[in-house]
mmCIF file of C-alpha atoms in Angstrom:
data_model
loop_
_atom_site.group_PDB
_atom_site.id
_atom_site.type_symbol
_atom_site.label_atom_id
_atom_site.label_comp_id
_atom_site.label_asym_id
_atom_site.label_seq_id
_atom_site.Cartn_x
_atom_site.Cartn_y
_atom_site.Cartn_z
ATOM 1 C CA LEU A 1 55.246 -31.096 -43.237
ATOM 2 C CA PHE A 2 58.217 -30.566 -45.203
ATOM 3 C CA ALA A 3 57.740 -26.895 -46.037
ATOM 4 C CA CYS A 4 60.784 -25.707 -44.477
ATOM 5 C CA TRP A 5 62.868 -28.401 -46.118
ATOM 6 C CA ILE A 6 61.446 -28.077 -49.753
ATOM 7 C CA THR A 7 63.073 -24.990 -51.091
ATOM 8 C CA PRO A 8 61.252 -22.790 -53.447
ATOM 9 C CA ALA A 9 64.040 -23.624 -55.877
ATOM 10 C CA LEU A 10 63.519 -27.128 -55.499
ATOM 11 C CA ASP A 11 59.679 -26.856 -55.630
ATOM 12 C CA ARG A 12 59.899 -25.083 -58.955
ATOM 13 C CA ALA A 13 62.673 -27.317 -60.301
ATOM 14 C CA LEU A 14 61.550 -30.812 -59.252
ATOM 15 C CA ILE A 15 58.252 -31.079 -57.171
ATOM 16 C CA ARG A 16 55.737 -29.144 -59.425
ATOM 17 C CA PRO A 17 57.239 -30.121 -62.912
ATOM 18 C CA PHE A 18 57.285 -33.659 -61.741
ATOM 19 C CA PHE A 19 53.503 -33.904 -61.163
ATOM 20 C CA ALA A 20 52.594 -31.793 -64.124
ATOM 21 C CA GLN A 21 54.782 -34.210 -66.363
ATOM 22 C CA PHE A 22 54.067 -37.494 -64.691
ATOM 23 C CA PRO A 23 50.487 -37.137 -63.201
ATOM 24 C CA ASP A 24 49.972 -40.869 -62.686
ATOM 25 C CA ALA A 25 53.446 -41.301 -60.804
ATOM 26 C CA GLU A 26 54.213 -40.973 -57.084
ATOM 27 C CA LEU A 27 56.849 -39.001 -55.210
ATOM 28 C CA PHE A 28 57.490 -39.956 -51.550
ATOM 29 C CA VAL A 29 59.835 -38.413 -48.737
ATOM 30 C CA VAL A 30 61.300 -41.372 -47.155
ATOM 31 C CA GLY A 31 63.210 -42.511 -44.177
ATOM 32 C CA GLY A 32 64.928 -40.401 -41.709
ATOM 33 C CA ALA A 33 63.639 -37.226 -43.110
ATOM 34 C CA VAL A 34 60.137 -38.451 -42.203
ATOM 35 C CA ARG A 35 61.021 -39.449 -38.777
ATOM 36 C CA ASP A 36 62.665 -35.966 -38.095
ATOM 37 C CA ALA A 37 59.699 -33.975 -39.632
ATOM 38 C CA LEU A 38 57.228 -36.099 -37.218
ATOM 39 C CA LEU A 39 59.420 -35.089 -34.425
ATOM 40 C CA GLY A 40 59.590 -31.388 -35.254
ATOM 41 C CA ARG A 41 63.241 -31.527 -36.004
ATOM 42 C CA THR A 42 62.984 -29.516 -39.244
ATOM 43 C CA GLY A 43 66.661 -28.107 -38.776
ATOM 44 C CA LYS A 44 67.637 -30.926 -40.927
ATOM 45 C CA ARG A 45 67.832 -30.756 -44.671
ATOM 46 C CA ASP A 46 68.875 -34.412 -45.689
ATOM 47 C CA LEU A 47 65.914 -35.202 -48.027
ATOM 48 C CA ASP A 48 65.560 -38.769 -49.726
ATOM 49 C CA LEU A 49 62.922 -39.004 -52.250
ATOM 50 C CA VAL A 50 61.533 -42.221 -53.789
ATOM 51 C CA VAL A 51 59.747 -42.022 -57.276
ATOM 52 C CA ARG A 52 57.371 -44.569 -58.189
ATOM 53 C CA GLY A 53 55.845 -45.069 -61.766
ATOM 54 C CA VAL A 54 58.533 -43.443 -63.871
ATOM 55 C CA ALA A 55 61.284 -45.668 -65.629
ATOM 56 C CA GLY A 56 65.124 -44.817 -64.357
ATOM 57 C CA SER A 57 65.919 -43.534 -67.839
ATOM 58 C CA THR A 58 63.039 -41.306 -68.077
ATOM 59 C CA LEU A 59 63.650 -39.866 -64.712
ATOM 60 C CA GLU A 60 67.213 -39.322 -65.388
ATOM 61 C CA ARG A 61 66.391 -37.291 -68.468
ATOM 62 C CA PHE A 62 63.946 -35.454 -66.396
ATOM 63 C CA LEU A 63 66.481 -34.241 -63.804
ATOM 64 C CA LYS A 64 69.072 -33.261 -65.847
ATOM 65 C CA MET A 65 66.857 -30.668 -67.723
ATOM 66 C CA ARG A 66 66.486 -29.198 -64.194
ATOM 67 C CA GLY A 67 69.542 -29.293 -62.417
ATOM 68 C CA ARG A 68 72.871 -31.163 -61.643
ATOM 69 C CA VAL A 69 72.691 -35.061 -61.556
ATOM 70 C CA HIS A 70 75.158 -37.628 -60.538
ATOM 71 C CA TYR A 71 74.025 -41.222 -60.544
ATOM 72 C CA VAL A 72 75.697 -43.342 -57.619
ATOM 73 C CA GLY A 73 75.436 -46.436 -59.575
ATOM 74 C CA ARG A 74 75.368 -50.287 -58.941
ATOM 75 C CA THR A 75 75.745 -50.015 -55.266
ATOM 76 C CA PHE A 76 73.362 -47.411 -54.274
ATOM 77 C CA GLY A 77 70.990 -46.841 -57.254
ATOM 78 C CA VAL A 78 70.470 -43.162 -56.340
ATOM 79 C CA TRP A 79 70.686 -40.002 -58.386
ATOM 80 C CA LYS A 80 72.193 -37.191 -56.500
ATOM 81 C CA PHE A 81 70.059 -33.980 -57.547
ATOM 82 C CA GLU A 82 70.794 -30.116 -57.120
ATOM 83 C CA ALA A 83 68.149 -28.043 -58.386
ATOM 84 C CA ARG A 84 69.038 -25.022 -60.498
ATOM 85 C CA GLY A 85 69.266 -22.125 -58.102
ATOM 86 C CA ASP A 86 69.636 -24.426 -55.089
ATOM 87 C CA ALA A 87 73.541 -24.632 -54.829
ATOM 88 C CA GLY A 88 74.732 -26.955 -52.236
ATOM 89 C CA ALA A 89 71.253 -28.299 -51.462
ATOM 90 C CA GLU A 90 71.649 -31.889 -52.751
ATOM 91 C CA VAL A 91 68.791 -34.342 -52.298
ATOM 92 C CA ASP A 92 68.670 -38.088 -53.073
ATOM 93 C CA ILE A 93 66.493 -39.574 -55.540
ATOM 94 C CA ALA A 94 65.906 -43.237 -56.125
ATOM 95 C CA LEU A 95 63.272 -45.647 -57.431
ATOM 96 C CA PRO A 96 61.660 -48.097 -54.914
ATOM 97 C CA ARG A 97 64.237 -50.859 -54.349
ATOM 98 C CA THR A 98 65.169 -53.993 -52.446
ATOM 99 C CA GLU A 99 68.599 -54.859 -51.305
ATOM 100 C CA VAL A 100 70.254 -58.269 -51.455
ATOM 101 C CA PRO A 101 73.104 -58.538 -48.637
ATOM 102 C CA MET A 102 76.217 -60.007 -49.604
ATOM 103 C CA LYS A 103 76.521 -61.440 -46.208
ATOM 104 C CA THR A 104 79.549 -59.825 -45.022
ATOM 105 C CA GLY A 105 77.775 -57.652 -42.610
ATOM 106 C CA GLY A 106 79.787 -54.558 -43.945
ATOM 107 C CA TYR A 107 78.204 -51.406 -44.276
ATOM 108 C CA ARG A 108 75.917 -51.376 -47.237
ATOM 109 C CA ASP A 109 77.530 -54.328 -48.518
ATOM 110 C CA VAL A 110 74.302 -54.993 -50.684
ATOM 111 C CA LEU A 111 73.219 -55.672 -54.239
ATOM 112 C CA VAL A 112 70.631 -52.952 -54.924
ATOM 113 C CA LYS A 113 67.755 -53.926 -57.415
ATOM 114 C CA SER A 114 65.608 -51.026 -58.473
ATOM 115 C CA ARG A 115 62.077 -51.231 -60.039
ATOM 116 C CA ALA A 116 59.665 -48.218 -61.024
ATOM 117 C CA ASP A 117 56.573 -50.356 -60.157
ATOM 118 C CA LEU A 118 57.632 -51.891 -56.760
ATOM 119 C CA PRO A 119 55.193 -50.893 -54.109
ATOM 120 C CA ILE A 120 56.460 -48.319 -51.669
ATOM 121 C CA ALA A 121 55.963 -50.845 -48.732
ATOM 122 C CA ASP A 122 58.361 -53.256 -50.397
ATOM 123 C CA ASP A 123 60.944 -50.561 -50.406
ATOM 124 C CA LEU A 124 60.242 -49.605 -46.531
ATOM 125 C CA GLY A 125 60.560 -53.400 -45.653
ATOM 126 C CA ARG A 126 64.381 -53.293 -46.498
ATOM 127 C CA ARG A 127 65.102 -50.599 -43.900
ATOM 128 C CA ASP A 128 66.579 -50.841 -40.493
ATOM 129 C CA PHE A 129 64.139 -49.787 -37.970
ATOM 130 C CA THR A 130 60.356 -48.963 -37.911
ATOM 131 C CA ILE A 131 60.909 -45.400 -37.098
ATOM 132 C CA ASN A 132 63.098 -45.101 -40.299
ATOM 133 C CA ALA A 133 60.517 -47.017 -42.450
ATOM 134 C CA MET A 134 57.888 -44.436 -43.057
ATOM 135 C CA ALA A 135 57.037 -42.640 -46.329
ATOM 136 C CA TRP A 136 55.126 -39.435 -47.065
ATOM 137 C CA SER A 137 53.451 -39.112 -50.184
ATOM 138 C CA LEU A 138 54.014 -35.382 -51.772
ATOM 139 C CA LYS A 139 51.037 -36.283 -54.056
ATOM 140 C CA ASP A 140 48.450 -36.477 -51.535
ATOM 141 C CA GLY A 141 49.884 -35.717 -48.098
ATOM 142 C CA ARG A 142 49.727 -39.347 -46.937
ATOM 143 C CA LEU A 143 51.687 -41.068 -44.502
ATOM 144 C CA VAL A 144 52.588 -44.617 -45.459
ATOM 145 C CA ASP A 145 53.662 -46.849 -42.480
ATOM 146 C CA PRO A 146 53.105 -50.483 -42.972
ATOM 147 C CA TRP A 147 55.684 -51.453 -40.186
ATOM 148 C CA LYS A 148 53.778 -49.150 -37.563
ATOM 149 C CA GLY A 149 56.634 -46.762 -37.208
ATOM 150 C CA MET A 150 54.467 -43.957 -36.077
ATOM 151 C CA ALA A 151 53.504 -45.795 -33.080
ATOM 152 C CA ASP A 152 56.993 -46.907 -32.270
ATOM 153 C CA LEU A 153 58.251 -43.207 -32.539
ATOM 154 C CA SER A 154 55.320 -41.924 -30.274
ATOM 155 C CA ALA A 155 56.245 -44.497 -27.641
ATOM 156 C CA ARG A 156 59.977 -43.751 -27.821
ATOM 157 C CA ARG A 157 60.413 -47.503 -29.097
ATOM 158 C CA ILE A 158 63.505 -48.829 -31.388
ATOM 159 C CA ARG A 159 62.485 -51.873 -33.277
ATOM 160 C CA ALA A 160 64.023 -53.721 -36.152
ATOM 161 C CA VAL A 161 61.922 -54.144 -39.392
ATOM 162 C CA ARG A 162 60.735 -57.808 -39.608
ATOM 163 C CA ASN A 163 63.363 -60.028 -38.386
ATOM 164 C CA PRO A 164 65.846 -58.202 -36.104
ATOM 165 C CA GLU A 165 68.400 -61.211 -36.621
ATOM 166 C CA GLU A 166 68.365 -60.505 -40.340
ATOM 167 C CA ARG A 167 68.432 -56.675 -40.138
ATOM 168 C CA PHE A 168 71.662 -56.651 -38.213
ATOM 169 C CA ARG A 169 73.335 -59.598 -40.032
ATOM 170 C CA GLU A 170 72.847 -57.496 -43.336
ATOM 171 C CA ASP A 171 74.700 -54.520 -41.861
ATOM 172 C CA TYR A 172 76.472 -54.642 -38.360
ATOM 173 C CA THR A 173 76.770 -51.064 -38.012
ATOM 174 C CA ARG A 174 72.955 -50.955 -37.491
ATOM 175 C CA ILE A 175 73.762 -52.274 -33.837
ATOM 176 C CA LEU A 176 75.697 -48.837 -33.428
ATOM 177 C CA ARG A 177 72.662 -46.801 -35.089
ATOM 178 C CA ALA A 178 70.090 -48.522 -32.817
ATOM 179 C CA LEU A 179 72.179 -47.451 -29.716
ATOM 180 C CA ARG A 180 72.591 -43.859 -31.101
ATOM 181 C CA PHE A 181 68.803 -43.417 -31.722
ATOM 182 C CA ALA A 182 68.142 -45.093 -28.299
ATOM 183 C CA VAL A 183 70.158 -42.042 -26.531
ATOM 184 C CA GLU A 184 69.018 -39.577 -28.971
ATOM 185 C CA LEU A 185 65.460 -39.937 -28.693
ATOM 186 C CA ASP A 186 65.553 -41.078 -25.371
ATOM 187 C CA ALA A 187 64.060 -44.515 -26.443
ATOM 188 C CA THR A 188 63.797 -48.076 -25.309
ATOM 189 C CA ILE A 189 65.303 -50.721 -27.655
ATOM 190 C CA VAL A 190 62.310 -53.525 -27.603
ATOM 191 C CA PRO A 191 63.312 -56.885 -26.328
ATOM 192 C CA GLY A 192 63.623 -58.788 -29.708
ATOM 193 C CA THR A 193 65.720 -56.294 -31.143
ATOM 194 C CA TRP A 194 67.745 -55.854 -27.982
ATOM 195 C CA GLN A 195 68.605 -59.503 -27.921
ATOM 196 C CA ALA A 196 69.538 -59.783 -31.580
ATOM 197 C CA LEU A 197 71.840 -56.726 -30.958
ATOM 198 C CA LYS A 198 73.551 -58.365 -28.205
ATOM 199 C CA LYS A 199 74.087 -61.551 -30.079
ATOM 200 C CA ASN A 200 75.619 -59.902 -32.846
ATOM 201 C CA ALA A 201 77.585 -57.206 -31.051
ATOM 202 C CA LYS A 202 80.850 -59.219 -31.195
ATOM 203 C CA GLN A 203 80.421 -59.060 -35.079
ATOM 204 C CA LEU A 204 81.398 -55.189 -34.874
ATOM 205 C CA ALA A 205 85.180 -55.849 -33.972
ATOM 206 C CA PRO A 206 86.147 -57.465 -37.299
ATOM 207 C CA LEU A 207 84.695 -54.407 -39.001
ATOM 208 C CA SER A 208 86.951 -51.601 -36.811
#
């Protein structure tokens, strides 16, 4: 599914060595990359990966042996990784994480808590919309879809994960994302998400 996104250099530097060194661990493509690949939008190359079963310090040492690494610390909990021989093709790598909103509604104004053994479904449960809350296992080619994102993608529906009021209050810019996805995908925002969007739309003004 991701053959045209995962370059030979990335495969040699990261994917194959990862499973050779950590055979019991898991590596997932997550978020928008899964959505776009399922839609056949393979021209994009924004890969977000989640690693389960490897401690953060161990993962960082592994990555530094295989390319350039920059850790985007407390706020994001993400390693920016560029494989040797793959100049300019950066991927984001993270442990499964939850996010505690700081209750301002500002873009990504959250406290990130990462945990190597956190179930991938818990990581997906913090995301904005069901179509962005899917993961693809690079270990066994399995789609992880606890929030029925594939069904919504097929039906061209935009639906918030879990409680739409909470999802928008965590980050009011998600209102704009919902509208953008609806236009880009010729999709319908489902009633509950639409009502929460309208209710919170006024909160965008203080952020502008």
